[in-house]
mmCIF file with all atom_site columns, C-alpha atoms and ligand atoms in Angstrom:
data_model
loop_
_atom_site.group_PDB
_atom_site.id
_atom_site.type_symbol
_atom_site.label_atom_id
_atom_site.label_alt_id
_atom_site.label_comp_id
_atom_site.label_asym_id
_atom_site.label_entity_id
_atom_site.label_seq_id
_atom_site.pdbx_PDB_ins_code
_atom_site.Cartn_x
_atom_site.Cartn_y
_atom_site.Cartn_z
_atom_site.occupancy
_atom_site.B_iso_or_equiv
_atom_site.pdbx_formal_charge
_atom_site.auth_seq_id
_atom_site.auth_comp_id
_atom_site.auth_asym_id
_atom_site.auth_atom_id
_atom_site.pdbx_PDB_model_num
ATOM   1   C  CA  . UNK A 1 1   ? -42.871 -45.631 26.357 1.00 47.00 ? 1389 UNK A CA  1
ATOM   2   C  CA  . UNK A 1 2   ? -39.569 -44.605 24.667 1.00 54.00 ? 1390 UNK A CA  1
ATOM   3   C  CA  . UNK A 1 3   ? -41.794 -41.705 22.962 1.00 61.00 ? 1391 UNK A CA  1
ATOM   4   C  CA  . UNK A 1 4   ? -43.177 -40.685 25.811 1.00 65.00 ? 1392 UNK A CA  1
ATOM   5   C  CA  . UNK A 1 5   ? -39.790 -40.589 27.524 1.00 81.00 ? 1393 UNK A CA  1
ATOM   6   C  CA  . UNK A 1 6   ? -38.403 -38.284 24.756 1.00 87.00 ? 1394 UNK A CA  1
ATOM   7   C  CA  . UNK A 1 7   ? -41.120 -35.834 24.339 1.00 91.00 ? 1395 UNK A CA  1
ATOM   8   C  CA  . UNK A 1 8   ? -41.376 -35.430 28.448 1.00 94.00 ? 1396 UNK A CA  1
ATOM   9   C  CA  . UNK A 1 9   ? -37.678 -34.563 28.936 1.00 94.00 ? 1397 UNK A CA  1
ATOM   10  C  CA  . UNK A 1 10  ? -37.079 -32.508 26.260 1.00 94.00 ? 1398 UNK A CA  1
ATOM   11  C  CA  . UNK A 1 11  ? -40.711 -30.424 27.713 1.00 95.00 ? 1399 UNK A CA  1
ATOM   12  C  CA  . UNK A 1 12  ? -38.927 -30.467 31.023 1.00 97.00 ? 1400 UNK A CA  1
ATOM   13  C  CA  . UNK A 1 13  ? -35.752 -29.200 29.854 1.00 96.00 ? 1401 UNK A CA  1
ATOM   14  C  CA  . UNK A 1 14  ? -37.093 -26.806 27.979 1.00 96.00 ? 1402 UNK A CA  1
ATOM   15  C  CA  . UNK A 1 15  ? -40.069 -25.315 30.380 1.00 97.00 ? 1403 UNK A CA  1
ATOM   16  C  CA  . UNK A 1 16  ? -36.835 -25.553 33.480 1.00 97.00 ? 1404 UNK A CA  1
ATOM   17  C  CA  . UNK A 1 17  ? -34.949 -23.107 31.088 1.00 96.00 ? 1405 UNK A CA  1
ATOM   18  C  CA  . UNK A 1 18  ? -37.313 -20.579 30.394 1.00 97.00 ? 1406 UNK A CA  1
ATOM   19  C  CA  . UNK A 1 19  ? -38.136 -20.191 34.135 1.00 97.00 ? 1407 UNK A CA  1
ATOM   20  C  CA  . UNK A 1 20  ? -34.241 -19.868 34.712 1.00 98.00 ? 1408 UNK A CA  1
ATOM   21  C  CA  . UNK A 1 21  ? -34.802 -22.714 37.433 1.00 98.00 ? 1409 UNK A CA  1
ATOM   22  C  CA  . UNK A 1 22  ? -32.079 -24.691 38.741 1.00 98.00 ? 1410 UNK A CA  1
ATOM   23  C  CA  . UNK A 1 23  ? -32.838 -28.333 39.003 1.00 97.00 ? 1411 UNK A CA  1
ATOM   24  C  CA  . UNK A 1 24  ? -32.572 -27.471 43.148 1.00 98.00 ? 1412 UNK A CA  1
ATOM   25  C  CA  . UNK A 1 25  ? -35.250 -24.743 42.478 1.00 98.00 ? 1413 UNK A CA  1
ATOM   26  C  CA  . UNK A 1 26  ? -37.336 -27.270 40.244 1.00 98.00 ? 1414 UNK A CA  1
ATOM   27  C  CA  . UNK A 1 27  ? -37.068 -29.636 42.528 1.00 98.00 ? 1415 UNK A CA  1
ATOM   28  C  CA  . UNK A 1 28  ? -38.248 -27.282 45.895 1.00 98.00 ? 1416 UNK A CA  1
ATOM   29  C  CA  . UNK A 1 29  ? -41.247 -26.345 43.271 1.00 97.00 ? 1417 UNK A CA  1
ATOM   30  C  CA  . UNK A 1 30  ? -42.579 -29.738 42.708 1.00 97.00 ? 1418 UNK A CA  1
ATOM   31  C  CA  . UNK A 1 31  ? -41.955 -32.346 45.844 1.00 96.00 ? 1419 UNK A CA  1
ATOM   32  C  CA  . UNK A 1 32  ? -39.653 -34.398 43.208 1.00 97.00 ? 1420 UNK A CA  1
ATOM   33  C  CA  . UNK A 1 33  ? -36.223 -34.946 43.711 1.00 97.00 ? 1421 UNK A CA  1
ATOM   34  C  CA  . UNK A 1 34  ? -33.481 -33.147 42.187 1.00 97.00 ? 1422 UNK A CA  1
ATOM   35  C  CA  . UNK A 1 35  ? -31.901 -36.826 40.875 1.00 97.00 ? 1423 UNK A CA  1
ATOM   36  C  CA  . UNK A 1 36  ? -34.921 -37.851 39.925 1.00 96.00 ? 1424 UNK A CA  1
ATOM   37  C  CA  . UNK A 1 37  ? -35.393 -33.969 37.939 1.00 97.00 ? 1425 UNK A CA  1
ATOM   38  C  CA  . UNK A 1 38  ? -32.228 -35.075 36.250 1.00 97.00 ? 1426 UNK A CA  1
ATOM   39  C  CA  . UNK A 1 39  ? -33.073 -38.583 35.175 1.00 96.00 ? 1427 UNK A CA  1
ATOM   40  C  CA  . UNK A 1 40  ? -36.129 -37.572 33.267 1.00 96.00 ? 1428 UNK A CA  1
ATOM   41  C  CA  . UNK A 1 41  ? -34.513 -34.823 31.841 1.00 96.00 ? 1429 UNK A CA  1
ATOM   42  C  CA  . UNK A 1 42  ? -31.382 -37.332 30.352 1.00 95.00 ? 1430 UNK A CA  1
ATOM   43  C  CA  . UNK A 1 43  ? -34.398 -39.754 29.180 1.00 92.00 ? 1431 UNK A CA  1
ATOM   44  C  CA  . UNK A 1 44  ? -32.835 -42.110 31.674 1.00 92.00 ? 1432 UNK A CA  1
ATOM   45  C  CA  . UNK A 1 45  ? -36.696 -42.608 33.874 1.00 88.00 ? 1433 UNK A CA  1
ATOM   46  C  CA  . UNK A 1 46  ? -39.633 -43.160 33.160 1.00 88.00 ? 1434 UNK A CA  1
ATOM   47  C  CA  . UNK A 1 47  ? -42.051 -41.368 35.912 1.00 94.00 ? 1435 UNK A CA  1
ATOM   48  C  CA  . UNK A 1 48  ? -45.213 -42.584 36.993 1.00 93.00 ? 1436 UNK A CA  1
ATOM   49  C  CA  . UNK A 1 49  ? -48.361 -40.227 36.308 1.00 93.00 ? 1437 UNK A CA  1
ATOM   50  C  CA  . UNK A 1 50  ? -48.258 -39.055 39.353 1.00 93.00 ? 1438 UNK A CA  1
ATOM   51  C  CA  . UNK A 1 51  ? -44.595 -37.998 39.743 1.00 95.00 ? 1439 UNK A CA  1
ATOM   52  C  CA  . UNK A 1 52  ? -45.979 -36.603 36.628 1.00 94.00 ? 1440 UNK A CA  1
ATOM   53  C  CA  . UNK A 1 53  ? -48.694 -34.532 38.284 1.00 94.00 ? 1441 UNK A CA  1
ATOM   54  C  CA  . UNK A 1 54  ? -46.367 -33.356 40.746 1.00 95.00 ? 1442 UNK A CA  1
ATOM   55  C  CA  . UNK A 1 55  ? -43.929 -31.854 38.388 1.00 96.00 ? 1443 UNK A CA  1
ATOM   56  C  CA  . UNK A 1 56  ? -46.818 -30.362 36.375 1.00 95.00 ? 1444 UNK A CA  1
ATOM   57  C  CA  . UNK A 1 57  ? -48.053 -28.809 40.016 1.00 93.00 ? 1445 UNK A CA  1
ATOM   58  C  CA  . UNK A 1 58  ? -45.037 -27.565 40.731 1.00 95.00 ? 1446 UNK A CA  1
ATOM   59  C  CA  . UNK A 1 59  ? -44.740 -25.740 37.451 1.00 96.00 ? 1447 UNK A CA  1
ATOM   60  C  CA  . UNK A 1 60  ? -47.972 -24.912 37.477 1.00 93.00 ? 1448 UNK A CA  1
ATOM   61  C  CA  . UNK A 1 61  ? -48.436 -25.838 33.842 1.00 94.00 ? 1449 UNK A CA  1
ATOM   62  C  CA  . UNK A 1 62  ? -51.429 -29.018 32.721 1.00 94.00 ? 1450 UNK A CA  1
ATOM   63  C  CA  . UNK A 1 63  ? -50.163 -32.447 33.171 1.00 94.00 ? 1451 UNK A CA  1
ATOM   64  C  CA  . UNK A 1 64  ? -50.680 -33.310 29.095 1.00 93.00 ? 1452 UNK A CA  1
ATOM   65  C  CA  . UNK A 1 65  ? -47.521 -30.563 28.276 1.00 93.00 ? 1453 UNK A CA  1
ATOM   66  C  CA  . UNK A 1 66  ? -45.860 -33.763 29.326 1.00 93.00 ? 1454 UNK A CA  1
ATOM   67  C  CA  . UNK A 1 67  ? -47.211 -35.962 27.489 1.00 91.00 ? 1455 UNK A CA  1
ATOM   68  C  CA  . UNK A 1 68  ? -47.391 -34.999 23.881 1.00 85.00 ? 1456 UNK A CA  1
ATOM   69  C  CA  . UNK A 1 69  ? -48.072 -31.965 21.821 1.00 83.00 ? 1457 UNK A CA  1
ATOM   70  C  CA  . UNK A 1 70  ? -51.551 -31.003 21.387 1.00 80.00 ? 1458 UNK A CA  1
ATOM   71  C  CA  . UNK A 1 71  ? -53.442 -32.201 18.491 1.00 77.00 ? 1459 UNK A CA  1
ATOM   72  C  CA  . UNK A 1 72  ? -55.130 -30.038 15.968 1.00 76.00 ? 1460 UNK A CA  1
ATOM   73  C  CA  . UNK A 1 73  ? -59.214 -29.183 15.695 1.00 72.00 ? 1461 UNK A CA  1
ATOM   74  C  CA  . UNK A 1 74  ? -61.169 -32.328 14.223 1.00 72.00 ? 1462 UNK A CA  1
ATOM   75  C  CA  . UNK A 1 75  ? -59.320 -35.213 15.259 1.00 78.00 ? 1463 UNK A CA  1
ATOM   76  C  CA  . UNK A 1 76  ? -60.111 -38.836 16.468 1.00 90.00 ? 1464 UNK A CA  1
ATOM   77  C  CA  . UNK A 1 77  ? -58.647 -40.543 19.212 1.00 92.00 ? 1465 UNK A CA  1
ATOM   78  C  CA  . UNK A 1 78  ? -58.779 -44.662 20.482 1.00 94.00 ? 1466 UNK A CA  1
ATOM   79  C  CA  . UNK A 1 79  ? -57.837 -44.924 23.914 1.00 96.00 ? 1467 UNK A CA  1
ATOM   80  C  CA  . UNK A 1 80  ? -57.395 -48.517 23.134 1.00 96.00 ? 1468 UNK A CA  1
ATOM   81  C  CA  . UNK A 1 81  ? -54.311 -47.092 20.487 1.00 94.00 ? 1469 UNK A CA  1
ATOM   82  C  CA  . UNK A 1 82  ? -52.968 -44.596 23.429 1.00 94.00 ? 1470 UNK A CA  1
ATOM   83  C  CA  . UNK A 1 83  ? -53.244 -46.098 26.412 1.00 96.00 ? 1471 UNK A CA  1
ATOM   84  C  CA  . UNK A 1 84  ? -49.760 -46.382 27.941 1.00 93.00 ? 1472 UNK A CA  1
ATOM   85  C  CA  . UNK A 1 85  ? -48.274 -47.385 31.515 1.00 92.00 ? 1473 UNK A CA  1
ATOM   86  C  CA  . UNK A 1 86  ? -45.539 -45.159 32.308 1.00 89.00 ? 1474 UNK A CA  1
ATOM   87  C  CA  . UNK A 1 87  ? -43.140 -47.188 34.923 1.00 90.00 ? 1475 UNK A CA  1
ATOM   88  C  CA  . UNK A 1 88  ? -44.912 -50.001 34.585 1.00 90.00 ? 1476 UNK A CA  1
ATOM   89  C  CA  . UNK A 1 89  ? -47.458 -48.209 37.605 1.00 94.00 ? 1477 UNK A CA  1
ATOM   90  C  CA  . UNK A 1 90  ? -50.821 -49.544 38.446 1.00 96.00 ? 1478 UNK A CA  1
ATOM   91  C  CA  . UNK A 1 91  ? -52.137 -46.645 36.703 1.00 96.00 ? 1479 UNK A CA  1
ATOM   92  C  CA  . UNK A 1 92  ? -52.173 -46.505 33.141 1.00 96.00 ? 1480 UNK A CA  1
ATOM   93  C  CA  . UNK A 1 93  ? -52.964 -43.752 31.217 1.00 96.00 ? 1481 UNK A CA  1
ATOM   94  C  CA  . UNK A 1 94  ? -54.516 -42.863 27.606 1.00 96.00 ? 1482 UNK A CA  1
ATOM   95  C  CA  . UNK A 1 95  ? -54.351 -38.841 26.821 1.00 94.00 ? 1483 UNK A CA  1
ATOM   96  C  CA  . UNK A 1 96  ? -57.683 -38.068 24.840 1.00 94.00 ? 1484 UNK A CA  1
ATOM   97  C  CA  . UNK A 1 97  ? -57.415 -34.431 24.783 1.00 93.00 ? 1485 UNK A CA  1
ATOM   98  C  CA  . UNK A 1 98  ? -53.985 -32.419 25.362 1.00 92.00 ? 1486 UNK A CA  1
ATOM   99  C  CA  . UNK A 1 99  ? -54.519 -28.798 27.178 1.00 93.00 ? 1487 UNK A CA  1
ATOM   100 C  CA  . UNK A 1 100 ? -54.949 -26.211 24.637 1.00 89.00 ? 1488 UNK A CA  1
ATOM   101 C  CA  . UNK A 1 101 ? -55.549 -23.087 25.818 1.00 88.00 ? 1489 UNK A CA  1
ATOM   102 C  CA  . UNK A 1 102 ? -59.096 -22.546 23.816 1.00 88.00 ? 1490 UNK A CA  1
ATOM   103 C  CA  . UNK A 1 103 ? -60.577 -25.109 25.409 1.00 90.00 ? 1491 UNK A CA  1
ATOM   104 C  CA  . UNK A 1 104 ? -59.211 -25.198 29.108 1.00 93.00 ? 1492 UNK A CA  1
ATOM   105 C  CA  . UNK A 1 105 ? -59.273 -28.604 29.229 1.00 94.00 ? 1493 UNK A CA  1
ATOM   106 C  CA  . UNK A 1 106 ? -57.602 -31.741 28.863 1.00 95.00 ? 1494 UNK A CA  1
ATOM   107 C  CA  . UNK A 1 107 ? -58.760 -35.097 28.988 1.00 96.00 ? 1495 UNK A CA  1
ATOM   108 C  CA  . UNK A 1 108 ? -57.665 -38.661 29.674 1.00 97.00 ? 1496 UNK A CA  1
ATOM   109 C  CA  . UNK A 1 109 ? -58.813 -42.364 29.743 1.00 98.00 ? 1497 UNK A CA  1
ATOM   110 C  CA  . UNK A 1 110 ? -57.263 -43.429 33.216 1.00 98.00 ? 1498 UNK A CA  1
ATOM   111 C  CA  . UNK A 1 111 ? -57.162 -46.898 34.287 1.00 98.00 ? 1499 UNK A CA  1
ATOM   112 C  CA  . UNK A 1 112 ? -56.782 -48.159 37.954 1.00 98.00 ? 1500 UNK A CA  1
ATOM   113 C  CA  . UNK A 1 113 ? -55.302 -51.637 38.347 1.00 98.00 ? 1501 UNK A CA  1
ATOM   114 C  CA  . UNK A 1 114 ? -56.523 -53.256 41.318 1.00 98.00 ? 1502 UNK A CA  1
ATOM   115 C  CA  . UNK A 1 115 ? -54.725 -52.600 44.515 1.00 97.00 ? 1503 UNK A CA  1
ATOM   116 C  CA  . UNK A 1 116 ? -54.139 -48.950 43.588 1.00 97.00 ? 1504 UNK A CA  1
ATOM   117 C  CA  . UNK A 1 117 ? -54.209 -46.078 45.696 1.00 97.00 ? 1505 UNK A CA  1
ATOM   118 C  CA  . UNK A 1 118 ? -53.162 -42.023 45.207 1.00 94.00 ? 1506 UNK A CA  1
ATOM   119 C  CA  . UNK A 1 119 ? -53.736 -39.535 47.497 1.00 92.00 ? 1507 UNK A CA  1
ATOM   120 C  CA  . UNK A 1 120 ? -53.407 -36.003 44.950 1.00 89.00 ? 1508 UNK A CA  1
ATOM   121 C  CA  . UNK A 1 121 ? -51.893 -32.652 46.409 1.00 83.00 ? 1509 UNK A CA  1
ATOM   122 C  CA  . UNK A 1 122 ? -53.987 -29.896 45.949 1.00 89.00 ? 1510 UNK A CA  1
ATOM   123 C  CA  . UNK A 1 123 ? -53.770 -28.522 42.114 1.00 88.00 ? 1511 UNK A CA  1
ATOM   124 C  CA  . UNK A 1 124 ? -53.741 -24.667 41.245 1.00 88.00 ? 1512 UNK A CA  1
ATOM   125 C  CA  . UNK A 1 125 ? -56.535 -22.949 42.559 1.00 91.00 ? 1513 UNK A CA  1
ATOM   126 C  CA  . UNK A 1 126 ? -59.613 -23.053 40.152 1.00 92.00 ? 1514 UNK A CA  1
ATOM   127 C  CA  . UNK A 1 127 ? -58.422 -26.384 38.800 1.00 94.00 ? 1515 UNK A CA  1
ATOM   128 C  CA  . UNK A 1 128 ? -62.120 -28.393 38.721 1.00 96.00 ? 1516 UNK A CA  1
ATOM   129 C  CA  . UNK A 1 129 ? -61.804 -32.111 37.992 1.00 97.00 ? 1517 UNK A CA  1
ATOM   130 C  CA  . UNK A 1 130 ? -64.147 -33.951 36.097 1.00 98.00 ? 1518 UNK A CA  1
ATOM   131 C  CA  . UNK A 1 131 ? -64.680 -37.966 36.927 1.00 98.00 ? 1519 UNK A CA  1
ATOM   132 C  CA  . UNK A 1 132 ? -67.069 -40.382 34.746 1.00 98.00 ? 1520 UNK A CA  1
ATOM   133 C  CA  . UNK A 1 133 ? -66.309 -43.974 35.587 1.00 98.00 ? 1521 UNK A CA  1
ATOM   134 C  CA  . UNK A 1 134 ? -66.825 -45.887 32.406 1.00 98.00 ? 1522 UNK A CA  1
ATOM   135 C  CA  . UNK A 1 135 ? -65.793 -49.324 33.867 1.00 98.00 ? 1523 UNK A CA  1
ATOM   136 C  CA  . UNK A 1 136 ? -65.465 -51.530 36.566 1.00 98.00 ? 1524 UNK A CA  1
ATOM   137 C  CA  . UNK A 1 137 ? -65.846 -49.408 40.422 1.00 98.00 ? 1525 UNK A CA  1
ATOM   138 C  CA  . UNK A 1 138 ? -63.446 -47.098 42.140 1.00 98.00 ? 1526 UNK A CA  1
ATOM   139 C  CA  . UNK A 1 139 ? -63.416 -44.610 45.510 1.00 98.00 ? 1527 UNK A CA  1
ATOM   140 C  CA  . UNK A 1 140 ? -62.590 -41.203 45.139 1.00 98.00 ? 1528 UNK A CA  1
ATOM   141 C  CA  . UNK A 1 141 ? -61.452 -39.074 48.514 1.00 97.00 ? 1529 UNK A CA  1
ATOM   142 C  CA  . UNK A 1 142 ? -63.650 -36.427 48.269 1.00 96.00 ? 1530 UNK A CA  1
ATOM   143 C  CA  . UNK A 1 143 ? -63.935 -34.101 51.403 1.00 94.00 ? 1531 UNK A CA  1
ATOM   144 C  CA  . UNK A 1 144 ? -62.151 -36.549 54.075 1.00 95.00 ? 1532 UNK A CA  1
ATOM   145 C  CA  . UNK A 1 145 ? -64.620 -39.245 52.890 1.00 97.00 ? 1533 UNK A CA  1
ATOM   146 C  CA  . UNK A 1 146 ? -63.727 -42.171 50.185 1.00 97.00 ? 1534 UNK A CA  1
ATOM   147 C  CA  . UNK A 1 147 ? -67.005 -42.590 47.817 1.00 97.00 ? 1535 UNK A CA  1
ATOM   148 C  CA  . UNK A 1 148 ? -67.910 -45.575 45.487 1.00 98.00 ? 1536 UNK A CA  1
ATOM   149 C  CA  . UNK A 1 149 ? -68.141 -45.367 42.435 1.00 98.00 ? 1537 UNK A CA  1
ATOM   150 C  CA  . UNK A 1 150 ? -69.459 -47.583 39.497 1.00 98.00 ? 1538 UNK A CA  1
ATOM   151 C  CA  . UNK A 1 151 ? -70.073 -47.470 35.683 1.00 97.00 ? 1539 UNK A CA  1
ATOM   152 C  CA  . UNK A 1 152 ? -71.683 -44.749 34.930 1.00 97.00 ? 1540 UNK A CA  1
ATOM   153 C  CA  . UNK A 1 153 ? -71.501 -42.487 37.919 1.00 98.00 ? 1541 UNK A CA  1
ATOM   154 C  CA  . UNK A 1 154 ? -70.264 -39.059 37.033 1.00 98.00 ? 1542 UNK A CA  1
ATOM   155 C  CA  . UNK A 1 155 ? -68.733 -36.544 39.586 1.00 98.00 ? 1543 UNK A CA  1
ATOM   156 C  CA  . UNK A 1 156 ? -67.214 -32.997 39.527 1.00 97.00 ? 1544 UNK A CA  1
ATOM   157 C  CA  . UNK A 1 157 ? -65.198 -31.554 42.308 1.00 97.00 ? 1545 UNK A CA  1
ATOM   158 C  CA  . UNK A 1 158 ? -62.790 -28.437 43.822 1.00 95.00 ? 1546 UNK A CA  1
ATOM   159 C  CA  . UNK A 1 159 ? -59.383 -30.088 42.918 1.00 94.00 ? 1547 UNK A CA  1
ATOM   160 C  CA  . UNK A 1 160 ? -57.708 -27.708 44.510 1.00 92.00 ? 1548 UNK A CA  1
ATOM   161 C  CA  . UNK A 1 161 ? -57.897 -28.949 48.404 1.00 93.00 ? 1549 UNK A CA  1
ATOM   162 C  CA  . UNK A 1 162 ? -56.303 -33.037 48.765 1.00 92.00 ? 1550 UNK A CA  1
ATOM   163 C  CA  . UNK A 1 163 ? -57.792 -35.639 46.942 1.00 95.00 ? 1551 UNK A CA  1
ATOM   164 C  CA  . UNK A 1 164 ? -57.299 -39.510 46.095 1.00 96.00 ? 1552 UNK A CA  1
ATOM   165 C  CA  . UNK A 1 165 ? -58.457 -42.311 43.918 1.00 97.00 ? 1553 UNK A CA  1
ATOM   166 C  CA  . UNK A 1 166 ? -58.404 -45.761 44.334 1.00 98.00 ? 1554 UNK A CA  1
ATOM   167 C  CA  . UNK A 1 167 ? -59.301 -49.485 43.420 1.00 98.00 ? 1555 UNK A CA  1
ATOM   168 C  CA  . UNK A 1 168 ? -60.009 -51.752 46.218 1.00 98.00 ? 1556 UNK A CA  1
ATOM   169 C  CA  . UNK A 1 169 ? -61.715 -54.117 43.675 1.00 98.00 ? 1557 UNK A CA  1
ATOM   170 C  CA  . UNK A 1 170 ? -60.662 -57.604 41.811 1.00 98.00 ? 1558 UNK A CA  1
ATOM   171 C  CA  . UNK A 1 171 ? -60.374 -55.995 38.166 1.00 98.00 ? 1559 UNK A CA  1
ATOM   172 C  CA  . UNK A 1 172 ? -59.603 -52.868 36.553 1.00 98.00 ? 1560 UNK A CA  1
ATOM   173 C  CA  . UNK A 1 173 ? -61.458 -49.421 36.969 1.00 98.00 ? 1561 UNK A CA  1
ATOM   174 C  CA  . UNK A 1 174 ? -61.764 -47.173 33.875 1.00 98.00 ? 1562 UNK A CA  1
ATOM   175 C  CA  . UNK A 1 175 ? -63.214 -43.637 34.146 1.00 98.00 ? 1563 UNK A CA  1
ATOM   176 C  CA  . UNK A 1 176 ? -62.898 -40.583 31.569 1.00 98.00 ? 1564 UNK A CA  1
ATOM   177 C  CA  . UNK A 1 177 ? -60.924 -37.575 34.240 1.00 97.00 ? 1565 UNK A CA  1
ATOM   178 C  CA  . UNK A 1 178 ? -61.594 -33.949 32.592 1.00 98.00 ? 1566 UNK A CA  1
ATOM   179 C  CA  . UNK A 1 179 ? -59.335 -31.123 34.116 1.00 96.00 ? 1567 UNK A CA  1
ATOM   180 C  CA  . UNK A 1 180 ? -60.228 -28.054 33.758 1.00 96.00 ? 1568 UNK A CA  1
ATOM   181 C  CA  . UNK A 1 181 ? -58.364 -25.010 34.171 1.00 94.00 ? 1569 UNK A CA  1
ATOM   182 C  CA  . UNK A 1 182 ? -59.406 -21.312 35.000 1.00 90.00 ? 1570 UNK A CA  1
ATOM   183 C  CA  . UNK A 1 183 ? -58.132 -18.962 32.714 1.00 78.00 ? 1571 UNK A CA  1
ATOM   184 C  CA  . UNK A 1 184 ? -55.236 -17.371 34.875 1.00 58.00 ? 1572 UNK A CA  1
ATOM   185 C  CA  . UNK A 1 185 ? -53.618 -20.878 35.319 1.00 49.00 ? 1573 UNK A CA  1
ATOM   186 C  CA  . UNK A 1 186 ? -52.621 -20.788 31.205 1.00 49.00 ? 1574 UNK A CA  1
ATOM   187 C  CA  . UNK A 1 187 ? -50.911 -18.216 31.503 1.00 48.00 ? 1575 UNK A CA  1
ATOM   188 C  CA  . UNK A 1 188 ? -47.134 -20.099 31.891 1.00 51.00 ? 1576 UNK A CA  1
ATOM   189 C  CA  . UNK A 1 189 ? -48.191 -21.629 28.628 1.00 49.00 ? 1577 UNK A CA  1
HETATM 190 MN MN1 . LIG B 2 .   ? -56.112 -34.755 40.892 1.00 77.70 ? 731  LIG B MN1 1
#
């Protein structure tokens, strides 16, 4: 968690200064507050994935920038050895794949505790999701409607209109989420 805490506010800091945004103008950009801007940028808060997502909206940059740099060509990951639950949130996260531009994509292993609930802004326009549930079941908001979903199901959908996932169940819900970017949205990397 400390790692992740480094890594994310010196990204922050960094991405903030080459856009020459104040942390008023950061935090008009992403829904996040301007104190809680600071805190992650001093190291002093750790922000749940999706205060995460909303800072990576707001910049319009992938949500992995965040989380670590992106790992070179053949390389193999264990979600088991990654998985990490950033302020201690019912959603806990393992990052597969980092964004590389290449590719278009990044990858995690997200896990839904029971109980949880998200309803996602919109992402950039273009921005396709990709969701394969690998364990237990979980609802995604698709179009208004919440749909089930159990091992094995696989979906793909428009993430750029509202969205949500959730996990009205007894035990955890695993699935694989792919994000895929169109090729205009890599250009602030
Ligand atoms: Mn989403």
């Amino acid at each position: 968690m400390q790692q992740i805490n480094q890594y994310l506010s010196s990204t922050l800091k960094l991405l903030r200064t080459e856009r020459g945004w104040s942390l008023e103008r950061a935090a008009r950009e992403t829904g996040v507050s301007k104190a809680m801007l600071g805190q992650i940028e001093r190291g002093e808060s750790s922000p749940t994935i999706a205060t995460l997502w909303k800072v990576a909206g707001g910049f319009s940059v992938p949500l992995s920038l965040f989380i670590e740099p992106p790992t070179q060509n053949v390389v193999v990951r264990v979600a088991d050895e990654l998985r990490q639950q950033p302020a201690e949130d019912d959603m806990l996260v393992a990052p597969l794949f980092a964004y590389t531009p290449e590719f278009g994509f990044e990858m995690f292993e997200l896990t839904l505790l029971p109980g949880y609930e998200r309803y996602s802004e919109p992402h950039e326009p273009g921005i396709t999701e990709h969701v394969i549930v690998l364990e237990g079941e979980m609802e995604l908001l698709l179009a208004g409607q919440w749909v089930t979903m159990t091992k094995g199901a696989a979906v793909r959908f428009t993430a750029d209109v509202p969205h949500g996932y959730r996990n009205l169940s007894l035990l955890p819900a695993v699935f694989h989420n792919l994000i895929h970017y169109p090729a205009a949205a890599s250009r602030a990397m």
